[in-house]
mmCIF file of C-alpha atoms in Angstrom:
data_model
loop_
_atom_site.group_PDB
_atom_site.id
_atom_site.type_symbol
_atom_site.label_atom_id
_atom_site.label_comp_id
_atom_site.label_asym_id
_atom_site.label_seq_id
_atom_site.Cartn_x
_atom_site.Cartn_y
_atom_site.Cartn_z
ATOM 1 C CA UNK A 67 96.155 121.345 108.664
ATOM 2 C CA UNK A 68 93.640 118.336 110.056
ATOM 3 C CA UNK A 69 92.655 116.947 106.681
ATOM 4 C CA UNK A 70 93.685 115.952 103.489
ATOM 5 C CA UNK A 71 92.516 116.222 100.346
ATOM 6 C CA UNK A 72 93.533 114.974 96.932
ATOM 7 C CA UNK A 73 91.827 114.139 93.513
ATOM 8 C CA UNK A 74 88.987 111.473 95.358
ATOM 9 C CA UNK A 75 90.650 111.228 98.365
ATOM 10 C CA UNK A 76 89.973 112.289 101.734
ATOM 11 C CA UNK A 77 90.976 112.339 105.415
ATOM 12 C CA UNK A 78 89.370 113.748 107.705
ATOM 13 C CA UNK A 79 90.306 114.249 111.080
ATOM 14 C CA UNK A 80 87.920 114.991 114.041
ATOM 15 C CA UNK A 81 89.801 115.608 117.240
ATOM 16 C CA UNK A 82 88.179 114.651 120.868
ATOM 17 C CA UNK A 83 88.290 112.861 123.533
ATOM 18 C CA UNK A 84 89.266 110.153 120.988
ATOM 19 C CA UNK A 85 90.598 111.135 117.767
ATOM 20 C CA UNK A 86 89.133 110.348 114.509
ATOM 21 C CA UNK A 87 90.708 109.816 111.248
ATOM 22 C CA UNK A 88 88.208 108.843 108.351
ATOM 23 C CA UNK A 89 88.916 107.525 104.853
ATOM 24 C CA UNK A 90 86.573 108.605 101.790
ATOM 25 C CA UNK A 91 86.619 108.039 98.243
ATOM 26 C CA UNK A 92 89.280 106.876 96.456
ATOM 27 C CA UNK A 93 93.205 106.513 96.832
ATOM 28 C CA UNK A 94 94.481 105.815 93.351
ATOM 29 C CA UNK A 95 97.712 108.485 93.411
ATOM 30 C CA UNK A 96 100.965 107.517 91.459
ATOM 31 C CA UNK A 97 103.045 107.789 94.379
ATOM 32 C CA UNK A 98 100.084 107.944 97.634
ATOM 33 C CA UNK A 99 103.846 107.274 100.270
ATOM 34 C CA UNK A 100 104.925 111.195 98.988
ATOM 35 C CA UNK A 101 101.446 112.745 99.687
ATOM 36 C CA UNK A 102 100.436 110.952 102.928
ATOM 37 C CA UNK A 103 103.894 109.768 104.700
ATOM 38 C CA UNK A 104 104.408 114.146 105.393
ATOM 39 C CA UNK A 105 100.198 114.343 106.479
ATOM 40 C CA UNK A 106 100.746 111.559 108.859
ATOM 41 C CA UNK A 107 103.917 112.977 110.418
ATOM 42 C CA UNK A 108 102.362 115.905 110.786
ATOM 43 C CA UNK A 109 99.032 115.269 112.460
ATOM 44 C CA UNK A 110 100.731 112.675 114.862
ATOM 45 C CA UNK A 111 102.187 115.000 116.886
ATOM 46 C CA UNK A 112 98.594 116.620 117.214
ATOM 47 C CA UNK A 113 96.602 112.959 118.043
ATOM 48 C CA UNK A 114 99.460 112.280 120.970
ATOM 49 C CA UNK A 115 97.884 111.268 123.984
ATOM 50 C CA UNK A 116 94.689 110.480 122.878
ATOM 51 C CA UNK A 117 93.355 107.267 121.810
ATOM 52 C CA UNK A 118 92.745 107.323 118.021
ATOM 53 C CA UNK A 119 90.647 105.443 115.471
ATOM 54 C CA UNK A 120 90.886 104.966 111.697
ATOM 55 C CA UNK A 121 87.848 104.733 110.097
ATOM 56 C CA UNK A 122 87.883 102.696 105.858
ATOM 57 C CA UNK A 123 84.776 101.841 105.739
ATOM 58 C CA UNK A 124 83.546 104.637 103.843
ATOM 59 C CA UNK A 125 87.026 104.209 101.276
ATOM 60 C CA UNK A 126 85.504 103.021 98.030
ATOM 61 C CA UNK A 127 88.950 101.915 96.625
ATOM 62 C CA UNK A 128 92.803 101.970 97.345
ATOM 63 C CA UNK A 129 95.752 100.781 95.102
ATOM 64 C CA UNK A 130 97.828 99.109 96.595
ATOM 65 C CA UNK A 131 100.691 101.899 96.244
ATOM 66 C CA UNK A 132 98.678 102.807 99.132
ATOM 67 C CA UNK A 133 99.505 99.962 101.412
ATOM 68 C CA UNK A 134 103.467 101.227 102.196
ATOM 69 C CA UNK A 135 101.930 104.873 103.794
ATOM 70 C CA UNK A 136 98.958 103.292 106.238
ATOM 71 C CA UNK A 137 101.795 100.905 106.943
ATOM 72 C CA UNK A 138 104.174 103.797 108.085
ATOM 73 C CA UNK A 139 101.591 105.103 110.030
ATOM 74 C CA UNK A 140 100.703 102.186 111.747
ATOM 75 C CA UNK A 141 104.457 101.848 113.038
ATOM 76 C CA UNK A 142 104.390 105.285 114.003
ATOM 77 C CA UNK A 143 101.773 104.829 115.474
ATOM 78 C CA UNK A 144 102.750 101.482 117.650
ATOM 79 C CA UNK A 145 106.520 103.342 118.177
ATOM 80 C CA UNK A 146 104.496 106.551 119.923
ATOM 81 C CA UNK A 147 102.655 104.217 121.908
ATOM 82 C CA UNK A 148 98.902 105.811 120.710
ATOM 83 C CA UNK A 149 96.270 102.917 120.847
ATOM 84 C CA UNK A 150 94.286 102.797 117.838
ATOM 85 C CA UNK A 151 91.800 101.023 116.110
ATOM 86 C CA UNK A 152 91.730 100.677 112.716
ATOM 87 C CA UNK A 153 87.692 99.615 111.335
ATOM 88 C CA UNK A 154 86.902 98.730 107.963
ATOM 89 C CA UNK A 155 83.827 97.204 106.497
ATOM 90 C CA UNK A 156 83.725 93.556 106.671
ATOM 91 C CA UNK A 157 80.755 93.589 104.159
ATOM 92 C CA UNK A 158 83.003 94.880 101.074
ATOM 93 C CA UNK A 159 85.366 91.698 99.935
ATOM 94 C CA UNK A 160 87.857 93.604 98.822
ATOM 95 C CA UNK A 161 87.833 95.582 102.445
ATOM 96 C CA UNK A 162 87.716 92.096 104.333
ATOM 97 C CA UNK A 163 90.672 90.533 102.195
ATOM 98 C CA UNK A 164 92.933 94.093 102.325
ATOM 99 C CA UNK A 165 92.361 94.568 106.355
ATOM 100 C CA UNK A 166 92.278 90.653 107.525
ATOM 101 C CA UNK A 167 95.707 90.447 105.764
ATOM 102 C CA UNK A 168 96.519 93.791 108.021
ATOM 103 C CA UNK A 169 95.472 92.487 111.150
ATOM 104 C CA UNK A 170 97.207 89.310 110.763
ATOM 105 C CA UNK A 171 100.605 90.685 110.718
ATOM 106 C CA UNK A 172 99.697 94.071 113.353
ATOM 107 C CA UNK A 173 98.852 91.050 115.964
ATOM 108 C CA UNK A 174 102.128 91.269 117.724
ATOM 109 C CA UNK A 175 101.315 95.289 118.121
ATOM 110 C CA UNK A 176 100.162 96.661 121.359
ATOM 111 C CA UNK A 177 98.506 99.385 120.304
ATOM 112 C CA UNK A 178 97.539 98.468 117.169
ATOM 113 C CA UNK A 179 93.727 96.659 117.149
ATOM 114 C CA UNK A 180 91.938 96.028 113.595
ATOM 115 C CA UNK A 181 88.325 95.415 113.764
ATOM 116 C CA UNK A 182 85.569 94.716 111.275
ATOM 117 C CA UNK A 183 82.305 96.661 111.511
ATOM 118 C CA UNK B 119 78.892 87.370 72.021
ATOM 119 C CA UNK B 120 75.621 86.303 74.241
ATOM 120 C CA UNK B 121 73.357 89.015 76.635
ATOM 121 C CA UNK B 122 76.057 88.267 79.126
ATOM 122 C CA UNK B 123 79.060 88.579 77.556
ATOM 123 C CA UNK B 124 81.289 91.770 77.568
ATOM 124 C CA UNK B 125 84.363 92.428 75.581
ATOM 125 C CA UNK B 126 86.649 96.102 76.316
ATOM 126 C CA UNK B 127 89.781 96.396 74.057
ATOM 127 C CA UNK B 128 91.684 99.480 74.586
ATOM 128 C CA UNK B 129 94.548 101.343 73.083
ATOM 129 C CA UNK B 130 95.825 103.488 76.322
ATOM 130 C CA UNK B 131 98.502 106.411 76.129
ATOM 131 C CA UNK B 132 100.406 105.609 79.213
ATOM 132 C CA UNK B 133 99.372 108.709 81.339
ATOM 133 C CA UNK B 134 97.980 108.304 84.885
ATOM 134 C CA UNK B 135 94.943 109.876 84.485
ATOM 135 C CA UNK B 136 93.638 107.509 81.800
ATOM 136 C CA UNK B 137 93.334 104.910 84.911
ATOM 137 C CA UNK B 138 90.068 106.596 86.029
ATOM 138 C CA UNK B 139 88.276 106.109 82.332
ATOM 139 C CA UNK B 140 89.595 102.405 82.047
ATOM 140 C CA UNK B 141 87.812 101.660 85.583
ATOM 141 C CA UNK B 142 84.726 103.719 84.251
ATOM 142 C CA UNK B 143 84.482 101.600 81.055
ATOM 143 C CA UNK B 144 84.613 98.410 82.912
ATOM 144 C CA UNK B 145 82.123 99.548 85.633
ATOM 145 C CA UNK B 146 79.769 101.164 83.247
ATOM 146 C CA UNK B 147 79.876 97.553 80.509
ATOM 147 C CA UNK B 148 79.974 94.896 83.677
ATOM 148 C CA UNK B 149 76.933 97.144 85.607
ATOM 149 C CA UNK B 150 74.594 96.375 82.103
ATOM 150 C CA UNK B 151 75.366 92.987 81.848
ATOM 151 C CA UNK B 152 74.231 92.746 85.804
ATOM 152 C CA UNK B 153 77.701 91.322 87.029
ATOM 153 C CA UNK B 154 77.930 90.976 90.946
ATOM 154 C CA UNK B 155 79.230 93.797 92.378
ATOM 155 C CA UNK B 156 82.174 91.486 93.808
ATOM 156 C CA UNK B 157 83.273 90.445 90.403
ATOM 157 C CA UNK B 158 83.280 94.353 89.418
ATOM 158 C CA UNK B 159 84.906 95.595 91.932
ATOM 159 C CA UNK B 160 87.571 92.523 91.608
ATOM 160 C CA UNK B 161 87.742 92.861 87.644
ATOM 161 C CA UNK B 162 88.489 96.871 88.443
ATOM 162 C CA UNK B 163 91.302 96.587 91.191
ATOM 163 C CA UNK B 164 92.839 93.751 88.896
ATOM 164 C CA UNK B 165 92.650 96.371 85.669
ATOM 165 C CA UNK B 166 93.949 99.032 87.721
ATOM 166 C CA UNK B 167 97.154 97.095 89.291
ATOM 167 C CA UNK B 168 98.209 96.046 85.706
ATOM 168 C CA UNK B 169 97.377 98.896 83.725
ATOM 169 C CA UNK B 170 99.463 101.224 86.923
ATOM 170 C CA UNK B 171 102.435 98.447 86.492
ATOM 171 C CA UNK B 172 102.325 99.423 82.533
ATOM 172 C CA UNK B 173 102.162 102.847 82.917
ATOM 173 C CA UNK B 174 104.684 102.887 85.555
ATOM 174 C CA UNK B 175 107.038 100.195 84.089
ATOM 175 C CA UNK B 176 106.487 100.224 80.563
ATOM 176 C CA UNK B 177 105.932 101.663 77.116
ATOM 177 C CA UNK B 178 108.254 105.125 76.775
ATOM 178 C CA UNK B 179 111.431 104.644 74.686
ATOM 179 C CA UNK B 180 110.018 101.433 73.111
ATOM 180 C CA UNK B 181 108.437 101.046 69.365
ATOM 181 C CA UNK B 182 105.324 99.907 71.723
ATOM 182 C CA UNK B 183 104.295 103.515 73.000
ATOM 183 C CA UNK B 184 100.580 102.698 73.919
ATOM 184 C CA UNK B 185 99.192 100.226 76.497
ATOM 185 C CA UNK B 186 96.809 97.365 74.534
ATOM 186 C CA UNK B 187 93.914 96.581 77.420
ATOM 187 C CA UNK B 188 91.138 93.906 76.551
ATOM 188 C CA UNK B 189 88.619 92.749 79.046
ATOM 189 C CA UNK B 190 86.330 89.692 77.946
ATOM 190 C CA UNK B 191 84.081 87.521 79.140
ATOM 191 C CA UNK B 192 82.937 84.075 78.269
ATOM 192 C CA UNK B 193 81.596 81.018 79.405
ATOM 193 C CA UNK B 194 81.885 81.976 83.225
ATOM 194 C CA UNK B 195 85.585 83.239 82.626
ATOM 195 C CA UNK B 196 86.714 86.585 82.819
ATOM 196 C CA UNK B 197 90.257 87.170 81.007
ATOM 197 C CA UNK B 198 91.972 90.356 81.612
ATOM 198 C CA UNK B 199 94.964 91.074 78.916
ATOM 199 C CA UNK B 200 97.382 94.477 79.725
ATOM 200 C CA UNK B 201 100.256 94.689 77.312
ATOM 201 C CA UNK B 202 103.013 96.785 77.407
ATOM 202 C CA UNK B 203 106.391 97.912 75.866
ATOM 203 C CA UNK B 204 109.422 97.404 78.312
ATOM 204 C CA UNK B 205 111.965 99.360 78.709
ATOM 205 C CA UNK B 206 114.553 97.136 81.192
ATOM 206 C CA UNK B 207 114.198 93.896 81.322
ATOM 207 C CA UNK B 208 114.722 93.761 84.943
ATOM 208 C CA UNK B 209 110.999 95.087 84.824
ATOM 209 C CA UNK B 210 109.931 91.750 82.727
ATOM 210 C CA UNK B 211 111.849 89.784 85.026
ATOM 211 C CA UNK B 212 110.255 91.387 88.512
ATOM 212 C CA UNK B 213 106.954 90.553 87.108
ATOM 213 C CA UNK B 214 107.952 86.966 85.789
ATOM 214 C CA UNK B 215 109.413 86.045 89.494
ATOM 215 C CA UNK B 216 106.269 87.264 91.241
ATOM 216 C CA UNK B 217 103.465 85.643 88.703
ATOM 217 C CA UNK B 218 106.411 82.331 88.605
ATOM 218 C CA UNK B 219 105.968 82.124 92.449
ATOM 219 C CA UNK B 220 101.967 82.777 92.327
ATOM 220 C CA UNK B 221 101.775 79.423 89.487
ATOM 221 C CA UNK B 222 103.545 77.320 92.376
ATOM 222 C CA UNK B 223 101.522 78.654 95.211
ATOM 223 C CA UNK B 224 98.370 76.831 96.376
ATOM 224 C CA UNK B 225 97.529 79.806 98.713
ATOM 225 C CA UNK B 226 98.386 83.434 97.259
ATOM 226 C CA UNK B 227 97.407 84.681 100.790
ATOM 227 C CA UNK B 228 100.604 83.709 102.010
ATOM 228 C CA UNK B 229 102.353 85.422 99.319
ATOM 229 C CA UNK B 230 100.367 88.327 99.798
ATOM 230 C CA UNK B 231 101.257 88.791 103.612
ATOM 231 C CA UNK B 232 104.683 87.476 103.528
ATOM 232 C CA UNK B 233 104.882 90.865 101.347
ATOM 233 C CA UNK B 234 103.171 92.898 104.113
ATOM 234 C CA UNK B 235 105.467 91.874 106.579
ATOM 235 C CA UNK B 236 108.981 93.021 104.787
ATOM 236 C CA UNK B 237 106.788 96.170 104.097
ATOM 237 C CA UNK B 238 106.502 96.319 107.649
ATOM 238 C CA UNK B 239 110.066 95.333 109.256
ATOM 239 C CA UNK B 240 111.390 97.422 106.001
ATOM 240 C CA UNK B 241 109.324 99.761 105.218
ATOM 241 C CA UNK B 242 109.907 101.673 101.837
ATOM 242 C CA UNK B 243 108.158 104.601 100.492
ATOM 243 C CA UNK B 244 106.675 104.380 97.005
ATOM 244 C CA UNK B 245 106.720 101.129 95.427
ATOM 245 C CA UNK B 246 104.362 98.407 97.402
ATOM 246 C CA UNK B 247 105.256 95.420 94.974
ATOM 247 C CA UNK B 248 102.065 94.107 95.858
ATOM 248 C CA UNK B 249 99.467 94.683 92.928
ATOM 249 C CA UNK B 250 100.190 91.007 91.412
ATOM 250 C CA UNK B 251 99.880 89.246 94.615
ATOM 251 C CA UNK B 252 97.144 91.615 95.713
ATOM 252 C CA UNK B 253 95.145 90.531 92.187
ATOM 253 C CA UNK B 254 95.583 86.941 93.265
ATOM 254 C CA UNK B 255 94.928 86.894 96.508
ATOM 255 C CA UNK B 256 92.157 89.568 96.867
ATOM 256 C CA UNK B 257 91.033 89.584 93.333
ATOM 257 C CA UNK B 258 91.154 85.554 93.009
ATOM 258 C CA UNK B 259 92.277 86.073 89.664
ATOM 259 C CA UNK B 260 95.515 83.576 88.164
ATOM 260 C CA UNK B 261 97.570 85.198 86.361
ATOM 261 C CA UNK B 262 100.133 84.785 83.478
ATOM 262 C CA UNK B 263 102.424 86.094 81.053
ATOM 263 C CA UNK B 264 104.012 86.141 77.381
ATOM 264 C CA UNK B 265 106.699 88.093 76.239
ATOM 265 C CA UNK B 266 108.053 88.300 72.918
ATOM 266 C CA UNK B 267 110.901 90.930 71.537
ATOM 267 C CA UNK B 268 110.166 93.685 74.367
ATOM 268 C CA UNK B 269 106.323 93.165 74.406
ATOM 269 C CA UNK B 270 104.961 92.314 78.015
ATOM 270 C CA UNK B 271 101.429 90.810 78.038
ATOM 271 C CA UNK B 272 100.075 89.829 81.653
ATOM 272 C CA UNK B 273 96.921 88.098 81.961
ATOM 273 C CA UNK B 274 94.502 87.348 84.797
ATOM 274 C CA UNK B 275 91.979 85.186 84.243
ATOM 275 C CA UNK B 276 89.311 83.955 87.039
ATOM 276 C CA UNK B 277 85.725 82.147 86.953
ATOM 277 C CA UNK B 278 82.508 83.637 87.845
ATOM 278 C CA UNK B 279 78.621 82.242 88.213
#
């Protein structure tokens, strides 16, 4: 399994020379930690040794239940030592306000690089 | 009410999917009266976070089963209302610490990431216990509450041009 799908969600993940994970849609699950904490643990063993980047900008919405799971994954991702890039839009307020917050406190990461696009 | 004013009130049965048709309601009345997109999307997230809280926190095994939503605007203010029945009052009291510490703050932003960082030296799965500072911070909306015999009404309120 690369992707993920539930209700308006999805994930999509394009593997190459640099992985690819892309947000679409919406993330407004009761509970997003049970449905994307097992995803994550499972396509991290796949994205090892490659560089990977997260792509939000096409995520319309998120609840913030949805905060805890990308934050998981971005210590697992620091801990296996993958650099990534997490991009957003820095067009959409609520995008710019959600990830500037993020990349704040990932600063101290050395793997971990959040960039508007 | 004038050409620009819009007013939502809601009775809500406190299942998950009724989220999607509260946001739909608010898009479809704030997209006619030609609101900014910024104050939609801001007006949704903050509807969302308190309705979720409600649904999650509230209502079952009270004499208040269903959610009471209103949505109004007026005079360049936007006032939010979400009340709920609660069932411990260590619910009423998690939200009354968290909007308590939003009155005092001059910058919700700090409030907001001091959150992310527990999140992140202690990360927890499931709750984020950051929807009120997230409606502050991101949402620029203040927020307050009433509650009276086991009836929990939070409201956001914020300006617009």
């Amino acid at each position: 399994m690369s992707n993920f799908k539930d209700n308006n969600l999805e994930i999509i993940l394009e593997e190459g020379a640099k992985n690819i994970l892309s947000w679409y849609g919406k993330s407004e699950a009761r509970d997003p930690s049970s449905l994307l904490i097992p995803y994550f643990k499972e396509i991290l063993n796949k994205i090892k040794g490659k560089e990977l980047i997260i792509k939000f900008e096409q995520l319309k919405y998120m609840n913030s239940s949805t905060v805890p799971p990308i934050i998981q994954l971005i210590k697992d991702l620091e801990d296996s030592g993958i650099d990534s890039t997490i991009t957003y839009d820095k067009n959409s307020k609520w995008q710019l306000a959600s990830f500037k917050a993020l990349d704040t406190i990932v600063r101290a990461m050395k793997h971990i690089t959040v960039v508007g696009v | 009410m004038n050409n620009h004013e819009v007013q939502i009130s809601l009775s809500i049965t406190p299942t998950w999917t009724i989220l999607k048709e509260v946001q739909k309601k608010i898009e479809d009345f704030m997209n006619k009266k030609r609101f900014s997109t910024e104050l939609i999307e801001a007006s949704i997230m903050c509807a969302s976070e308190l309705v979720e809280n409600a649904i999650k926190y509230g209502s079952a095994g009270t004499d208040q089963d269903n959610i009471k939503f209103d949505l109004k605007t007026e005079n360049g203010r936007i006032v939010i209302k979400v009340s709920n029945g609660v069932k411990d009052e260590r619910d009423f009291l998690n939200v009354k610490e968290r909007v308590d510490k939003l009155k005092k703050s001059k910058n919700p932003a700090e409030l907001y990431m001091e959150r992310l960082k527990e999140l992140m030296e202690s990360p927890k799965p499931g709750e984020s216990q950051l929807g009120l500072y997230r409606i502050a911070y991101e949402g620029e909306f203040k927020l307050d509450y009433t509650f009276q015999g086991v009836l929990l009404t939070v409201i956001a309120e914020r300006g617009y041009s």
